[in-house]
PDB file of C-alpha atoms in Angstrom:
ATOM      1  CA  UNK W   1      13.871 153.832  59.483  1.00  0.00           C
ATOM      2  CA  UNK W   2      13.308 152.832  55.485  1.00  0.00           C
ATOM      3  CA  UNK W   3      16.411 152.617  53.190  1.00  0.00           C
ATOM      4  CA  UNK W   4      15.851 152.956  49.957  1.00  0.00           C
ATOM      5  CA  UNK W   5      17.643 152.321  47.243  1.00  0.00           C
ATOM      6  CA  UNK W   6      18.852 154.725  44.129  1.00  0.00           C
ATOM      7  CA  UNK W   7      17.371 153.772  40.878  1.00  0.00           C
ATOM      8  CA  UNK W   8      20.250 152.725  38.756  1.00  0.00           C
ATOM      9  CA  UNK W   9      21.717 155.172  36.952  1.00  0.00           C
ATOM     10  CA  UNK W  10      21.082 154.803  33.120  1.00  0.00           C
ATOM     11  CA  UNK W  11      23.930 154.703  30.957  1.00  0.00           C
ATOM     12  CA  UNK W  12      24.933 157.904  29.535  1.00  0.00           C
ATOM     13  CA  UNK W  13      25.709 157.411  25.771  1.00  0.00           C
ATOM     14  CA  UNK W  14      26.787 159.776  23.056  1.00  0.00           C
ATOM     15  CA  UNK W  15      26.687 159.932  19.153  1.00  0.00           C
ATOM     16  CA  UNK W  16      28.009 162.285  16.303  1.00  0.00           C
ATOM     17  CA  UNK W  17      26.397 161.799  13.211  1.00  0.00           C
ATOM     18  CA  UNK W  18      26.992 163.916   9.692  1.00  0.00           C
ATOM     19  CA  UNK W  19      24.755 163.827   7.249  1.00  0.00           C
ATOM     20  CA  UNK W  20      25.368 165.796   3.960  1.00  0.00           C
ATOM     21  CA  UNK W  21      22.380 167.131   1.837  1.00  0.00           C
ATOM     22  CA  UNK W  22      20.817 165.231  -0.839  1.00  0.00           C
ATOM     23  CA  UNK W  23      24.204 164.083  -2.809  1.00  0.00           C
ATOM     24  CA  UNK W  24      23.337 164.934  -6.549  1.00  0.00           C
ATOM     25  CA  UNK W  25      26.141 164.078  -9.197  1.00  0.00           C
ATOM     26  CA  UNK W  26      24.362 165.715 -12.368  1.00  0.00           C
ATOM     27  CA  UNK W  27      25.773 165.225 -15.983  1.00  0.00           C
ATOM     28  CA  UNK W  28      27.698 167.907 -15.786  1.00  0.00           C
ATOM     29  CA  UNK W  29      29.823 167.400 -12.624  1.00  0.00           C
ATOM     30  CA  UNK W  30      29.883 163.828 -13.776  1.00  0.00           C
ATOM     31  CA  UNK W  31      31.292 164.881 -17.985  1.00  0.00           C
ATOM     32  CA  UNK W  32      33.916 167.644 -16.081  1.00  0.00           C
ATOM     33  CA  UNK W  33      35.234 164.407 -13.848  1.00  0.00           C
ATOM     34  CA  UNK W  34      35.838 162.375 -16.943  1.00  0.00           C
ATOM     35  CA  UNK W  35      39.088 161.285 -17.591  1.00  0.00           C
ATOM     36  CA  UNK W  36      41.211 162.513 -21.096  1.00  0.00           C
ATOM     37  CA  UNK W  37      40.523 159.319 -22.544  1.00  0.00           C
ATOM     38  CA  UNK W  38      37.268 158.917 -21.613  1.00  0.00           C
ATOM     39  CA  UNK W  39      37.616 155.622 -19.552  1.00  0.00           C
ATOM     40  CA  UNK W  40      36.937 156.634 -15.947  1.00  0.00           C
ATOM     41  CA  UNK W  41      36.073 159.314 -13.549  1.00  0.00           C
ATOM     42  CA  UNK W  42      38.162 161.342 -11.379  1.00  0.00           C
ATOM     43  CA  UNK W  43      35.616 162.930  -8.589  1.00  0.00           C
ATOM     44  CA  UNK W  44      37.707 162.744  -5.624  1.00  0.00           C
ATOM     45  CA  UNK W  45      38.058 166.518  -5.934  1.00  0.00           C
ATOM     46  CA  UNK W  46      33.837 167.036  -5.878  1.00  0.00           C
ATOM     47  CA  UNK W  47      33.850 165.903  -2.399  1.00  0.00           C
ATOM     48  CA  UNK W  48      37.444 166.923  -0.940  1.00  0.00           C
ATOM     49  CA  UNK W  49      35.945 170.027   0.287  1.00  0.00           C
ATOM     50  CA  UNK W  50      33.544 168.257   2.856  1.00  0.00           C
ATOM     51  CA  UNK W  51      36.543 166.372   4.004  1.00  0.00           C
ATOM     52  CA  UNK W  52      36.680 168.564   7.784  1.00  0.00           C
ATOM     53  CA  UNK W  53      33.122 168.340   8.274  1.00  0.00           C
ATOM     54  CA  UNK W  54      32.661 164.381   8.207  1.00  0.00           C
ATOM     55  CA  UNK W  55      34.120 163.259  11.231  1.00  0.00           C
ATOM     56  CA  UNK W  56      31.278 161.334  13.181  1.00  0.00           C
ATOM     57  CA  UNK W  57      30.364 158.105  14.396  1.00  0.00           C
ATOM     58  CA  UNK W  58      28.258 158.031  11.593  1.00  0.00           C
ATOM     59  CA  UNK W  59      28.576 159.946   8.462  1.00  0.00           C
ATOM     60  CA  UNK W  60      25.482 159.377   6.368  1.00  0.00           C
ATOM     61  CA  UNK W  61      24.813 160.574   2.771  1.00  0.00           C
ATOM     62  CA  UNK W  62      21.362 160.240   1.565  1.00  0.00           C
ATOM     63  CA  UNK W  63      22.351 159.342  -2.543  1.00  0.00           C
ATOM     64  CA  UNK W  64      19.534 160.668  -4.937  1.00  0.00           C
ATOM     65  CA  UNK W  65      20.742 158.237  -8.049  1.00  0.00           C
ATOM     66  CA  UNK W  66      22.441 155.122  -8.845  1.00  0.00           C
ATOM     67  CA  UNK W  67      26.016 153.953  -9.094  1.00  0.00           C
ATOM     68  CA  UNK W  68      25.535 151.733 -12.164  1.00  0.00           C
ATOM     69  CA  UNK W  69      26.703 154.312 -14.455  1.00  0.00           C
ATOM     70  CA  UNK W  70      30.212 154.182 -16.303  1.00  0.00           C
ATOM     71  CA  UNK W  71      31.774 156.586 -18.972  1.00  0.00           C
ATOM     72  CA  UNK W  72      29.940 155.579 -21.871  1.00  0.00           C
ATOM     73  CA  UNK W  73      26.627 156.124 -20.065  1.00  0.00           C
ATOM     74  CA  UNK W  74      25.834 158.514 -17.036  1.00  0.00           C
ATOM     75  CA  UNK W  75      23.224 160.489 -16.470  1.00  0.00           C
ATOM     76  CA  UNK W  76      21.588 162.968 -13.800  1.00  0.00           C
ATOM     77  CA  UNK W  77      19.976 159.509 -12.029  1.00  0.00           C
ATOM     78  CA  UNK W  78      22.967 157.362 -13.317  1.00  0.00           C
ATOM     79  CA  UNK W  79      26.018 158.478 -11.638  1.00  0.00           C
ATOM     80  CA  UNK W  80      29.386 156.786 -12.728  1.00  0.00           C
ATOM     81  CA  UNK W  81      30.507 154.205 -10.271  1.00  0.00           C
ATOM     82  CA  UNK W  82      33.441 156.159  -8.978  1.00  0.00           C
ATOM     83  CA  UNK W  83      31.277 158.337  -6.988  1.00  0.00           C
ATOM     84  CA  UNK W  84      31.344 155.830  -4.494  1.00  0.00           C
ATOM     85  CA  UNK W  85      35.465 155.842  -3.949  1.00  0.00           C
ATOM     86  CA  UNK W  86      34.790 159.612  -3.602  1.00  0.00           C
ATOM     87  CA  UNK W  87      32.331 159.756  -1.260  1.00  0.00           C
ATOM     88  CA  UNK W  88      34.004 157.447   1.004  1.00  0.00           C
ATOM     89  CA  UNK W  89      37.241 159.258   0.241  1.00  0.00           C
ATOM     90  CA  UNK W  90      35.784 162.250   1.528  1.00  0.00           C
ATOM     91  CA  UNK W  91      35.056 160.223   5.054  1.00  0.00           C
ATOM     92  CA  UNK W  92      31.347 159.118   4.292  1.00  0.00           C
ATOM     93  CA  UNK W  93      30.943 155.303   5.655  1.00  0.00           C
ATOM     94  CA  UNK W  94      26.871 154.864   4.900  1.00  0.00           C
ATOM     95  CA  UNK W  95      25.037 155.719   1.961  1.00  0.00           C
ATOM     96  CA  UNK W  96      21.317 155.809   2.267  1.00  0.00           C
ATOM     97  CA  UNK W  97      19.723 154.638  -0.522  1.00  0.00           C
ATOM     98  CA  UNK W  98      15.757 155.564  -0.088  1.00  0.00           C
ATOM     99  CA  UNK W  99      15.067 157.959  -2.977  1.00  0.00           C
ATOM    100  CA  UNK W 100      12.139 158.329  -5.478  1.00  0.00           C
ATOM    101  CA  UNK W 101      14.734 157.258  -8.657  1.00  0.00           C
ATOM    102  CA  UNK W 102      15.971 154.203  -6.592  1.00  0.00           C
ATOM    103  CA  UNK W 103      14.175 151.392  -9.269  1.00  0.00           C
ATOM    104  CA  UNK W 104      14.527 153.322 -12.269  1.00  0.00           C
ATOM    105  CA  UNK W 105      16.763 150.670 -13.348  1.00  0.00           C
ATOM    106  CA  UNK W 106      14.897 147.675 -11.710  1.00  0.00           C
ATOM    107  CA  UNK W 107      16.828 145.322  -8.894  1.00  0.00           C
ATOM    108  CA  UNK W 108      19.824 144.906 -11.479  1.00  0.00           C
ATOM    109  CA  UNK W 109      20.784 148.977 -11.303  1.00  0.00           C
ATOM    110  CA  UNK W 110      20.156 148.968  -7.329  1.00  0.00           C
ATOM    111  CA  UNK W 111      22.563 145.662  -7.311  1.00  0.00           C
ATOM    112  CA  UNK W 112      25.075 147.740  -9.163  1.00  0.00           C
ATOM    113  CA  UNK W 113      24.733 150.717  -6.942  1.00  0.00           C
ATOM    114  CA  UNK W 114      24.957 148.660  -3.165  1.00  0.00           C
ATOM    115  CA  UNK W 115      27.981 146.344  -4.767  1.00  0.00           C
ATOM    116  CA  UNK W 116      30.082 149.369  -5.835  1.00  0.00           C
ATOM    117  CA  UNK W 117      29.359 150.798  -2.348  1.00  0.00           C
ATOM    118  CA  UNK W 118      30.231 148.037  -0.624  1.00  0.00           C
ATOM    119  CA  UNK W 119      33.480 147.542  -3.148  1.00  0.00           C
ATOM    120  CA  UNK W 120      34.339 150.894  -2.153  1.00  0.00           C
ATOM    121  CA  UNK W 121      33.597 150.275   1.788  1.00  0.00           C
ATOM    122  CA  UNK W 122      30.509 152.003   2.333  1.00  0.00           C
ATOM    123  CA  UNK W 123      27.530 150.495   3.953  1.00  0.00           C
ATOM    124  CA  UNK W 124      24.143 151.081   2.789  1.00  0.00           C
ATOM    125  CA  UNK W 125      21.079 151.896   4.644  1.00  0.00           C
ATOM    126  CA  UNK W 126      17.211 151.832   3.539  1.00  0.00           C
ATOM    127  CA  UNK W 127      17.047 149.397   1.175  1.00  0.00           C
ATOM    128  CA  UNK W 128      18.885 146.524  -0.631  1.00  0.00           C
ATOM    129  CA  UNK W 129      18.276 144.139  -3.611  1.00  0.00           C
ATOM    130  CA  UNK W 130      16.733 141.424  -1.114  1.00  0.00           C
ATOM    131  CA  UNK W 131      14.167 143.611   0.561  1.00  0.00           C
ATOM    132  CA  UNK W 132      13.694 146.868   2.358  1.00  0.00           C
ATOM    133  CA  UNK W 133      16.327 147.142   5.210  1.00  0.00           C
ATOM    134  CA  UNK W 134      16.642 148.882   7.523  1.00  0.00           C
ATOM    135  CA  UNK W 135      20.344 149.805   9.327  1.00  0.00           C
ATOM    136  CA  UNK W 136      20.926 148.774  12.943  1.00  0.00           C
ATOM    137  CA  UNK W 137      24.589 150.480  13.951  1.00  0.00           C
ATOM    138  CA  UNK W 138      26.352 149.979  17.224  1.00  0.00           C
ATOM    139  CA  UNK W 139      28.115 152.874  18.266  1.00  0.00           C
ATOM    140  CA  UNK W 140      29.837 153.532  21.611  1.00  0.00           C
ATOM    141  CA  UNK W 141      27.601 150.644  23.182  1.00  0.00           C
ATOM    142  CA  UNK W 142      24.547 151.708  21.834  1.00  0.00           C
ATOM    143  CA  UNK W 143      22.761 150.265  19.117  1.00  0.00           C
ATOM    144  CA  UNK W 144      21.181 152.891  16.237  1.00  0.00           C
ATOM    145  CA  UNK W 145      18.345 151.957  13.931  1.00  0.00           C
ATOM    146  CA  UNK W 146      18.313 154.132  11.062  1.00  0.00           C
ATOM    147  CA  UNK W 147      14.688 153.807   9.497  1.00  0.00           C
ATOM    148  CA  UNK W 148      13.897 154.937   5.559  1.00  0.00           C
ATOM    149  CA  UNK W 149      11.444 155.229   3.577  1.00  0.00           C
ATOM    150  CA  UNK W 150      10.019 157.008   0.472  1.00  0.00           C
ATOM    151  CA  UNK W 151       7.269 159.050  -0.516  1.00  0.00           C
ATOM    152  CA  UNK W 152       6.685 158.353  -3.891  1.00  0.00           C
ATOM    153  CA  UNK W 153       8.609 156.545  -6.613  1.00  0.00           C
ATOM    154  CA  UNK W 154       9.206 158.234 -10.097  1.00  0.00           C
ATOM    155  CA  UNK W 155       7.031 156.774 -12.885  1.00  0.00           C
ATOM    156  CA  UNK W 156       9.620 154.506 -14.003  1.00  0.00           C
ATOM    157  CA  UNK W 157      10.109 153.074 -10.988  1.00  0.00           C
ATOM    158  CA  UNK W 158       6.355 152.344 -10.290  1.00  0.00           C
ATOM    159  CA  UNK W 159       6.681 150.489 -13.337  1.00  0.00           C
ATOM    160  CA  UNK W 160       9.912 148.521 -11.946  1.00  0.00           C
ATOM    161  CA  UNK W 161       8.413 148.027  -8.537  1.00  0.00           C
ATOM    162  CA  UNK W 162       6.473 145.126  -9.556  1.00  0.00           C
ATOM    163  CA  UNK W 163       9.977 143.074 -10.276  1.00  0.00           C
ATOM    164  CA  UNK W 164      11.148 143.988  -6.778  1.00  0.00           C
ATOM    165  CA  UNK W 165       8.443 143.770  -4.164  1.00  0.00           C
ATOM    166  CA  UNK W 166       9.544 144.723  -1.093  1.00  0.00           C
ATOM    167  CA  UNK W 167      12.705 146.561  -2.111  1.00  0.00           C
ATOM    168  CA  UNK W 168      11.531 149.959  -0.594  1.00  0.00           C
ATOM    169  CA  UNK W 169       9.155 150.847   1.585  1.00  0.00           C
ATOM    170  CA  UNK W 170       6.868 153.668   1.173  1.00  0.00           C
ATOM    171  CA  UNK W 171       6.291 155.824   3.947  1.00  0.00           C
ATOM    172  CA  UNK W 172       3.135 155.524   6.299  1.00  0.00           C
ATOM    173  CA  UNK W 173       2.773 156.189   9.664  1.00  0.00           C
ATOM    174  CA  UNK W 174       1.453 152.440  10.627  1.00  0.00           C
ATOM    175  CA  UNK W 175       4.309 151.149   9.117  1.00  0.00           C
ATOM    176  CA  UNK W 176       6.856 153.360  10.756  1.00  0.00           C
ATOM    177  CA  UNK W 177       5.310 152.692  13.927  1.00  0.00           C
ATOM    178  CA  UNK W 178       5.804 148.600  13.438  1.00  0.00           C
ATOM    179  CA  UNK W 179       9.061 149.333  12.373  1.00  0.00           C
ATOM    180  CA  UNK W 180      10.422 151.453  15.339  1.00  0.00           C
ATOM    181  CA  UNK W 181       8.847 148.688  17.604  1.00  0.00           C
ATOM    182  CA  UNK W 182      10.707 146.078  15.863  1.00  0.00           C
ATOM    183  CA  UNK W 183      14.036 148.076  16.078  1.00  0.00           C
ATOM    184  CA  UNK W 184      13.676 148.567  19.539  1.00  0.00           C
ATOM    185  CA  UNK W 185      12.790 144.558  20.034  1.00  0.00           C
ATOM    186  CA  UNK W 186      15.824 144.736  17.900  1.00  0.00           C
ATOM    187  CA  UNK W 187      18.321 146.813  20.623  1.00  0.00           C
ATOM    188  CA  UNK W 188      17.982 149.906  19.405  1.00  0.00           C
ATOM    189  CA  UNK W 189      18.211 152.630  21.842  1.00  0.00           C
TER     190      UNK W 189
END
């Protein structure tokens, strides 16, 4: 007679995650949102609508610009800073920040963009003023790595990549490889 023993049983974990589309605040959803006298931005009603469908453990929205814009300059890239309030109004908690415009204004418009996130209690995954970064989340017991990267950067920021080496990553298979070796040295599941 051989007992044996059961393997144990692996823990069972479980995560919701939202993530919008590509979150694009053009000049013209940006000049409707202005205020009558043409000192702030009121865009809380842009994403109200998306309000019952972000209700995850994580509820990611990949930004295409910046949030270093304000009412006397705002563009399709430039979005006011505002937008953040908004997004997180709407129930967003992450904002990932890989995109092809996301050095068009050099290190000091991505330091604008991740400190009115953070001001308006968003986190921010894929990359940060220090350095490419990548997101480790713990949800339900389980830690999440959320890896970014980007394909190519617009021209103007090739030009500003040289003042911020290391502040995104651009995608290649190698490198995702390392990476999802090191998140899983990290924790991640």
């Amino acid at each position: 007679y051989e007992q044996t023993t059961a393997p144990a049983a692996l823990p069972s974990y479980t995560l919701k995650l939202t993530v919008s589309g590509m979150v694009n605040i053009r000049t013209g959803i940006s000049s409707s949102a202005l205020s009558d006298d043409k000192t702030s931005f009121q865009l809380n009603d842009v994403f109200s609508s998306l309000t019952p469908y972000i209700h995850a453990d994580i509820n990611l929205a990949p930004l295409e610009g910046l949030l270093n814009g304000n009412a006397e300059k705002y563009s399709n890239i430039q979005y006011p800073g505002e937008s953040a309030a908004a997004l997180s109004a709407a129930g967003f908690d992450t904002l990932l920040l890989n995109h092809e415009h996301a050095l068009d204004y050099g290190l000091d418009g991505l330091s604008k963009t991740i400190s009115a996130a953070k001001t308006a209690g968003l986190s921010c995954a894929g990359i940060t003023a220090e350095g490419a970064k990548d997101k480790i989340f713990s949800v339900n017991g389980m830690k999440v790595a959320m890896l970014a990267y980007v394909d190519a950067l617009s021209s103007r920021g090739k030009e500003n990549v040289k003042d911020a080496p290391g502040a995104v990553v651009l995608y290649d298979l190698s490198q995702v490889e390392k990476d999802v070796a090191a998140a899983k040295k990290a924790g991640a599941s």
